[in-house]
Amino acid sequence: MEFHYCQQRLASVLLLCFWMLFIRAHGSRKLYITYLGDRKHAHTDDVVASHHDTLSSVLGSKEESLSSIIYNYKHGFSGFAAMLTEEQAEQLAELPEVISVQRSRRYKTTTTRSWDFLGLNYQNPSELLRRSNYGEDIIIGVVDTGIWPESRSFRDEGYGPVPARWKGVCQVGEGWGSNNCSRKIIGARFYHAGVDEDDLKIDYLSPRDVNGHGTHTASTAAGSVVEAVSFHGLAAGTARGGAPRARIAVYKSVWGRGGAGSGNSATVLAAIDDAMHDGVDVLSLSLEVQENSFGALHAVQKGITVVYAAGNSGPVPQVVGNTAPWVITVAASKIDRSFPTVITLGDKTQIVGQSMYSEGKNSSGSTFKLLVDGGLCTDNDLNGTDIKGRVVLCTSLGIPPLMLFPVALKNVLDAGGSGLIFAQYTTDILDVTKNCNGTACVLVDLDTAQLISSYISGTSSPVAKIEPPRTVTGEGILAPKVAAFSSRGPSVDYPDIIKPDVAAPGSNILAAVKDGYKLESGTSMATPHVAGIVALLKALHPDWSPAAIKSAVVTTASVTDERGMPILAEGVPRKIADPFDYGSGNINPNRAADPGLIYDIDPTDYNKFFACTIKTSASCNATMLPRYHLNLPSIAVPDLRDPTTVSRTVRNVGEVNAVYHAEIQCPPGVKMVVEPSVLVFDAANKVHTFKHSPNVRENCKIRGKSEREKRSEHRVFVPVEEDKSRSVLVRITFLHSPSIGTAAEGDETGRGGTNSGRPAASGGRRLVSSDSTLSHLKQKIKPFYHFKGKSTHPDDVIASHHDMLTTVLGSKEDSLASIIHNYKHGFSGFAVMLTEDQAKQLAEFPEVLSVEPSKTYTTATTRSWDMLGLNYRMPTELLQRTNYGEEIIIGIVDTGIWPESRSFSDEGYGPVPARWKGVCQVGEGWGSNNCSRKIIGARFYHAGVDEDDLKIDYLSPRDANGHGTHTASTAAGSVVEAVSFHGLGEGAARGGAPRARIAVYKSMWGSGSGAGSGSTATVLAAIDDAIHDGVDVLSLSLGTLENSFGAQHAVQKGITVVYAAMNLGPAPQVVQNTAPWVITVAASKIDRSFPTVITLGDKRQIVGQSLYSQGKNSSLSGFRRLVVGVGGRCTEDALNGTDVKGSIVLSPIVKIDPARTVTGNEIMAPKVADFSSRGPSTDYPEIIKPDIAAPGFNILAAVKGTYAFASGTSMATPHVAGVVALLKALHPSWSPAALKSAIVTTASVTDERGMPILAEGLPRKIADPFDYGGGHINPNRAADPGLIYDIDPSDYNKFFGCTVKPYVRCNATSLPGYYLNLPSISVPDLRYPVVVSRTVTNVAEVDAVYHAAIESPPGVKMDVEPPVLVFNAANKVHTFQVKLSPLWKLQGDYTFGSLTWHNGQKTVRIPIAVRITIQDFYADIA
């Protein structure tokens, strides 16, 4: 025995030594896939032989090749898998016959992959699955379109008897007998009363499911294990539900074949009612049928957890449905599965898109076909193009891809096309490819479409081959992500409750449909995932209430993926998810099984907090407290004005003796305090209450946005809002009332305006005003306090004011001395100097509706310049030192100019600068006298312009359109007092550089809206002349592309060129004019609004916004009858038969007051405008675009002889041009690159309060560099940037392959564009560590020390060397290196960071964008 043991030990030692030697010899070898393209030989043996010949040339011998190759691919294509070192793989990749060499990746194939992704693998069951016995004997009620009982997912083999507590029935009907119920489907009912007859005719009058929706959801929640299923070969593997041993009760309430069918509240309520009787444990409702919530509340009070779908109206905000606090509302997320589809171009380039198309039965397989570019693939685009038998590239620009795809597909198929490559911005429409019906179709993003388009244009006979899609799962896929269609919060019904509650897999879920299996998407698919998990939790914790189960699910959800990367939300554009996207995060079943603490709720509390509107018992004690005082596992405060305290109670369900510590992450602008901050639990203290106090007045000292009760192994999260983690939602709301007049709000010190010329009284007295027009806003907006007078004569009204005030101040004399203004005509009120105590006393009077501190307002047109800190009345150092841009010449390439506008007055101007070489070109309606010392030159270019546009325009520099006049006056208009747009925006208009000179280059034509029409030729001619004439700055608010070389010539001559980013936002990848040598400008919104008061017949007042003005013959606004269009819509059909004459369209009576103007700090600004085009650039993905954001929304400027509002990046561009003019005047020796650097590195990424700048979109999000580049322009900081990133103009040519040739000789570099010395870094394909150099020049104090502050993009390690730069007289320039290293191997999305150099006085910040990738040319289609 002992000898045998020694033999075993010896064998083990020898084996270990052998493996050590093997590892030493082969440890660096990995499995690589070598792809050689199509087979070059007919016989497979010859193909294999060619593989060995190829590999032998690298390894040195046939023997080494034979031992290295693992697989030979020799049937459908040519290639092999071999064990190689990295160096050998690199050598192999250099061979001309080799297309690609890539590391092999581990793939797993699973159906309903979602359950593996969530950690519930039935083959390797987690503790939750084992202890719950896969949900055995838990009964899940599925309220849906019925069920298909013959599906393998509902087999009852191995099940015991039906639970004795079950009281349900098996209702027979058409195609359904009692034998269709089983030990799996233990009951079935159907409800058809009130359902449309047309839907009933095409359905079974029984629980049988003709639609497929109910079968899909039931099998997702509780389907039995079924091996070897797929959808046309995709997603092949094992199907099962989350609780595969649970029982199913069917409640067919929805009917018809299409979508989720049709039903009504009655059918759903009947189903819930029966389900309560029958004894279900969980109800799953993948419906958008509203049942008024009370049925669900009854079910919850019976101990049934109710799970509802959030709806599929995303990514629009405020559309989430089914939001009652007693149900679990489920958002949809995407899992780590994709369907890559390879496109091979004729030059052997391979592009990976995605598709779910399946080849037709008689398909001969993928082959090369001719490839054509069909543009949008509309009828007009394809007219005259022969696409029969060809693959067509269709590009969705300006039209939402979900709308365009079916049109493009139909047009391509109708014209005989054999394949479709559909290019779109990043959003998820993969489901549409299932409709391709055997035709090869594939989705790509705009980035890869650019590559395909370049191949088509550069090839005489372009061809492409589309392979069938494949299935890939695993860690290399960025997941989870909130699906684009998933409905978003906040809830309009319950804004003080965060909805949705949680996200779960709902995109491309494979489950049973009739006898087969299909991939389906929707929150309908996410809902049964949660229902299945709830069933497991109920089996594990049978005594837990629905609130406790919901708490466990919510507080343990994930807000990051397994790598720690923040979960993203698909939208337009994509963003980091926040609680209105996914509630608390993505569901984590195994953590939910052991949550540590739970937030429980007595079901009767729901009724109290909802004012007893839902009566479940005879008596109900209502509370007036807001609903956020419910003990929910989240907090939403939609109207935080003053400090608010919210209590929560938690119960320990983990270890008896436990200590939890609070971690706080605050929403920006809010201070949060939790008391007590430590909770100690033991056998005697299982329950604790804590208080949470958000305060609007202070920022939190701990950065972040959520609250957690933490101990070593349990983290209990409570959502409070924001993007990177869960959070209590605290929304700060200031709604401006109509009494504010036309002014911007300041503080009581009079900053930003006057205080009626009166100093503040002693004793801390402040000016208080009142206004009866606000009397009913106090319920909805803010407690404005004022009163109603009874008298009608003004003298009597004034007397009543003094009588009232005298009772507070003690004498008539004090009253007379204190009142500043008496409001006595349209309403009753007064403005008075009072102490705070006196104001409080006055507010107690029964006739007083409100008492509020007066706020100071300012009026300004082109308010944008005041907001940017360039107030001409109180000029900054920048304005003073540049003399308002005097002598700088701004060239405006646009639709011309209206010289008579007051904005172009030349009073006070000196002679035209001697360096000016331009001309004043005369023409129709334009003589030499129309040029002046302000408009110093004018040219026009009409060759090649459409004759129809020329007919309706002046054949001269005169502007028939108005666009050019608007942009010119915004950049350099003279100061003009007292202008407005019908009374709105009243104040002084002026340009950013009001003393600059203007040179006009009319290149765009037509009198219609927009910028008219032009051509590349006209714009190039304008740039060419501008270079000759001697302009300093060129402003081009155009969408005409001029191939960039004209602009590069201008830059090489020292002219800064400013271009509009264009107005295709908020879609990503649509930014235009993206050459690195120009400044590309995004548009932002400023701190100005136009509140418009709507007064309802019950005296409630609602504040909306509008730019409407009363007509000349209009009487004062009065009450009108209010009607509602069908379904709330005002389409022609909806209004058909409705009498709207003299009515306002929407309820009984209403009055709409004219709009007013409000500006100031209480308006959250700036924000990136929704129309502003977003990056990344498809032309230059290695360069962050846009560069900067500037005001471009509702900008008031000159149009012909008047002033008008206009919005667009066209309006933002002249703002930057005006700032550049000031900087050029201050720093005449600075190059265009230096000026651009100063603007980008000093831009603001927060507002004045430190709140992050937001970007409008679907939904709104925190802005990132693809929204606004470096941030929002800050002119005064740009004047003294500290350090600049300068560029020799000839470097542009080197880095762009000498495609733009301003010189005969050009030494091109093969380095990527991100090696240019730009004030930004964008690496779109980070696979391995990349080192990027940058050089900075000190332009401030001679002796200075700057330190690096690093904000790494998530998933990227970022190092800077050296981290300290020391400047002195001998060392004005320093070079540093930035090393970017991927932390993970995945096909990721862009993440963002920054590098800031600071010296205690100045900060020099550059944005950084990085996308981690695995494979080249992998389309990101969400």
Short mmCIF file of N, CA and C in Angstrom, two decimals, residues 988-1051:
data_model
loop_
_atom_site.label_atom_id
_atom_site.label_comp_id
_atom_site.label_asym_id
_atom_site.label_seq_id
_atom_site.Cartn_x
_atom_site.Cartn_y
_atom_site.Cartn_z
N ALA A 988 -31.04 95.72 -25.23
CA ALA A 988 -30.04 96.22 -26.16
C ALA A 988 -29.44 95.08 -26.96
N ALA A 989 -29.42 95.24 -28.28
CA ALA A 989 -28.82 94.23 -29.15
C ALA A 989 -27.42 94.67 -29.53
N ARG A 990 -26.52 93.68 -29.61
CA ARG A 990 -25.17 93.97 -30.09
C ARG A 990 -24.47 92.66 -30.38
N GLY A 991 -23.38 92.74 -31.11
CA GLY A 991 -22.57 91.57 -31.39
C GLY A 991 -21.53 91.36 -30.31
N GLY A 992 -20.84 90.22 -30.40
CA GLY A 992 -19.80 89.92 -29.41
C GLY A 992 -18.62 90.85 -29.54
N ALA A 993 -18.31 91.22 -30.77
CA ALA A 993 -17.23 92.18 -31.03
C ALA A 993 -17.86 93.37 -31.74
N PRO A 994 -18.57 94.23 -31.01
CA PRO A 994 -19.41 95.25 -31.67
C PRO A 994 -18.63 96.32 -32.43
N ARG A 995 -17.32 96.41 -32.21
CA ARG A 995 -16.52 97.38 -32.96
C ARG A 995 -15.74 96.72 -34.10
N ALA A 996 -15.92 95.43 -34.29
CA ALA A 996 -15.25 94.75 -35.40
C ALA A 996 -15.86 95.19 -36.73
N ARG A 997 -15.10 95.01 -37.81
CA ARG A 997 -15.59 95.31 -39.15
C ARG A 997 -16.14 94.02 -39.77
N ILE A 998 -17.06 94.18 -40.73
CA ILE A 998 -17.72 93.03 -41.35
C ILE A 998 -17.42 93.02 -42.84
N ALA A 999 -17.02 91.85 -43.32
CA ALA A 999 -16.87 91.62 -44.76
C ALA A 999 -17.88 90.54 -45.16
N VAL A 1000 -18.68 90.85 -46.17
CA VAL A 1000 -19.80 89.99 -46.55
C VAL A 1000 -19.45 89.17 -47.78
N TYR A 1001 -19.70 87.86 -47.71
CA TYR A 1001 -19.47 86.95 -48.84
C TYR A 1001 -20.76 86.13 -49.03
N LYS A 1002 -21.60 86.63 -49.93
CA LYS A 1002 -22.89 85.97 -50.14
C LYS A 1002 -22.70 84.75 -51.02
N SER A 1003 -22.87 83.57 -50.43
CA SER A 1003 -22.68 82.31 -51.13
C SER A 1003 -23.93 81.43 -51.11
N MET A 1004 -24.92 81.84 -50.31
CA MET A 1004 -26.15 81.07 -50.17
C MET A 1004 -27.32 81.93 -50.63
N TRP A 1005 -28.30 81.29 -51.27
CA TRP A 1005 -29.34 82.05 -51.96
C TRP A 1005 -30.73 81.51 -51.64
N GLY A 1006 -31.74 82.36 -51.87
CA GLY A 1006 -33.14 81.99 -51.66
C GLY A 1006 -33.71 82.76 -50.50
N SER A 1007 -35.01 83.03 -50.58
CA SER A 1007 -35.65 83.82 -49.53
C SER A 1007 -36.42 82.95 -48.55
N GLY A 1008 -36.40 81.64 -48.74
CA GLY A 1008 -37.13 80.76 -47.84
C GLY A 1008 -36.45 80.64 -46.50
N SER A 1009 -37.04 79.79 -45.65
CA SER A 1009 -36.44 79.58 -44.33
C SER A 1009 -35.13 78.84 -44.48
N GLY A 1010 -34.33 78.85 -43.42
CA GLY A 1010 -33.04 78.18 -43.43
C GLY A 1010 -32.00 79.06 -44.08
N ALA A 1011 -30.90 78.44 -44.51
CA ALA A 1011 -29.77 79.21 -45.03
C ALA A 1011 -29.76 79.26 -46.54
N GLY A 1012 -30.87 78.94 -47.18
CA GLY A 1012 -30.94 78.99 -48.62
C GLY A 1012 -30.14 77.88 -49.26
N SER A 1013 -29.80 78.06 -50.55
CA SER A 1013 -29.06 77.03 -51.27
C SER A 1013 -27.79 77.64 -51.82
N GLY A 1014 -26.78 76.80 -51.91
CA GLY A 1014 -25.51 77.23 -52.48
C GLY A 1014 -24.80 76.00 -52.98
N SER A 1015 -23.50 76.11 -53.14
CA SER A 1015 -22.73 74.97 -53.62
C SER A 1015 -21.32 75.05 -53.08
N THR A 1016 -20.61 73.94 -53.23
CA THR A 1016 -19.21 73.93 -52.83
C THR A 1016 -18.45 75.02 -53.56
N ALA A 1017 -18.79 75.23 -54.81
CA ALA A 1017 -18.09 76.22 -55.62
C ALA A 1017 -18.24 77.62 -55.06
N THR A 1018 -19.45 77.99 -54.69
CA THR A 1018 -19.66 79.35 -54.18
C THR A 1018 -18.94 79.57 -52.86
N VAL A 1019 -18.97 78.56 -51.99
CA VAL A 1019 -18.31 78.71 -50.69
C VAL A 1019 -16.80 78.77 -50.86
N LEU A 1020 -16.26 77.92 -51.73
CA LEU A 1020 -14.82 77.96 -51.97
C LEU A 1020 -14.38 79.30 -52.55
N ALA A 1021 -15.19 79.83 -53.47
CA ALA A 1021 -14.87 81.13 -54.05
C ALA A 1021 -14.84 82.21 -52.96
N ALA A 1022 -15.79 82.11 -52.05
CA ALA A 1022 -15.84 83.09 -50.96
C ALA A 1022 -14.60 82.99 -50.07
N ILE A 1023 -14.22 81.75 -49.71
CA ILE A 1023 -13.04 81.58 -48.86
C ILE A 1023 -11.80 82.08 -49.58
N ASP A 1024 -11.72 81.78 -50.86
CA ASP A 1024 -10.56 82.21 -51.64
C ASP A 1024 -10.45 83.74 -51.64
N ASP A 1025 -11.55 84.43 -51.90
CA ASP A 1025 -11.52 85.89 -51.88
C ASP A 1025 -11.22 86.42 -50.48
N ALA A 1026 -11.78 85.77 -49.47
CA ALA A 1026 -11.56 86.24 -48.10
C ALA A 1026 -10.08 86.18 -47.73
N ILE A 1027 -9.39 85.13 -48.20
CA ILE A 1027 -7.94 85.04 -47.94
C ILE A 1027 -7.24 86.23 -48.58
N HIS A 1028 -7.65 86.57 -49.79
CA HIS A 1028 -7.04 87.71 -50.48
C HIS A 1028 -7.36 89.03 -49.80
N ASP A 1029 -8.59 89.17 -49.38
CA ASP A 1029 -9.06 90.46 -48.89
C ASP A 1029 -8.44 90.86 -47.55
N GLY A 1030 -8.07 89.87 -46.74
CA GLY A 1030 -7.43 90.22 -45.48
C GLY A 1030 -8.31 90.08 -44.25
N VAL A 1031 -9.27 89.16 -44.27
CA VAL A 1031 -10.09 88.96 -43.07
C VAL A 1031 -9.25 88.27 -41.99
N ASP A 1032 -9.66 88.44 -40.74
CA ASP A 1032 -8.99 87.79 -39.61
C ASP A 1032 -9.72 86.53 -39.15
N VAL A 1033 -11.05 86.55 -39.33
CA VAL A 1033 -11.89 85.44 -38.88
C VAL A 1033 -12.91 85.16 -39.98
N LEU A 1034 -13.20 83.88 -40.19
CA LEU A 1034 -14.27 83.51 -41.11
C LEU A 1034 -15.35 82.77 -40.34
N SER A 1035 -16.59 83.22 -40.51
CA SER A 1035 -17.73 82.59 -39.85
C SER A 1035 -18.63 81.99 -40.92
N LEU A 1036 -18.81 80.66 -40.85
CA LEU A 1036 -19.60 79.95 -41.86
C LEU A 1036 -20.71 79.17 -41.17
N SER A 1037 -21.89 79.73 -41.13
CA SER A 1037 -23.06 79.07 -40.53
C SER A 1037 -23.78 78.27 -41.61
N LEU A 1038 -23.09 77.28 -42.15
CA LEU A 1038 -23.56 76.60 -43.35
C LEU A 1038 -23.56 75.10 -43.17
N GLY A 1039 -24.38 74.45 -44.01
CA GLY A 1039 -24.34 73.01 -44.10
C GLY A 1039 -23.70 72.55 -45.39
N THR A 1040 -23.20 73.49 -46.17
CA THR A 1040 -22.54 73.14 -47.41
C THR A 1040 -21.12 72.68 -47.11
N LEU A 1041 -20.76 71.51 -47.58
CA LEU A 1041 -19.42 70.99 -47.33
C LEU A 1041 -18.49 71.43 -48.46
N GLU A 1042 -17.31 71.89 -48.09
CA GLU A 1042 -16.39 72.35 -49.13
C GLU A 1042 -15.09 71.54 -49.11
N ASN A 1043 -15.19 70.31 -48.60
CA ASN A 1043 -14.07 69.36 -48.62
C ASN A 1043 -12.87 69.82 -47.82
N SER A 1044 -13.01 70.91 -47.08
CA SER A 1044 -12.06 71.33 -46.06
C SER A 1044 -10.78 71.98 -46.58
N PHE A 1045 -10.42 71.77 -47.84
CA PHE A 1045 -9.12 72.31 -48.23
C PHE A 1045 -9.11 73.82 -48.33
N GLY A 1046 -10.26 74.40 -48.67
CA GLY A 1046 -10.31 75.87 -48.67
C GLY A 1046 -10.08 76.41 -47.29
N ALA A 1047 -10.73 75.80 -46.31
CA ALA A 1047 -10.54 76.24 -44.92
C ALA A 1047 -9.11 76.02 -44.46
N GLN A 1048 -8.47 74.93 -44.92
CA GLN A 1048 -7.08 74.71 -44.49
C GLN A 1048 -6.16 75.78 -45.06
N HIS A 1049 -6.39 76.17 -46.28
CA HIS A 1049 -5.61 77.28 -46.85
C HIS A 1049 -5.79 78.54 -46.01
N ALA A 1050 -7.01 78.81 -45.64
CA ALA A 1050 -7.26 80.01 -44.82
C ALA A 1050 -6.51 79.93 -43.51
N VAL A 1051 -6.53 78.77 -42.87
CA VAL A 1051 -5.84 78.59 -41.59
C VAL A 1051 -4.33 78.79 -41.78
#
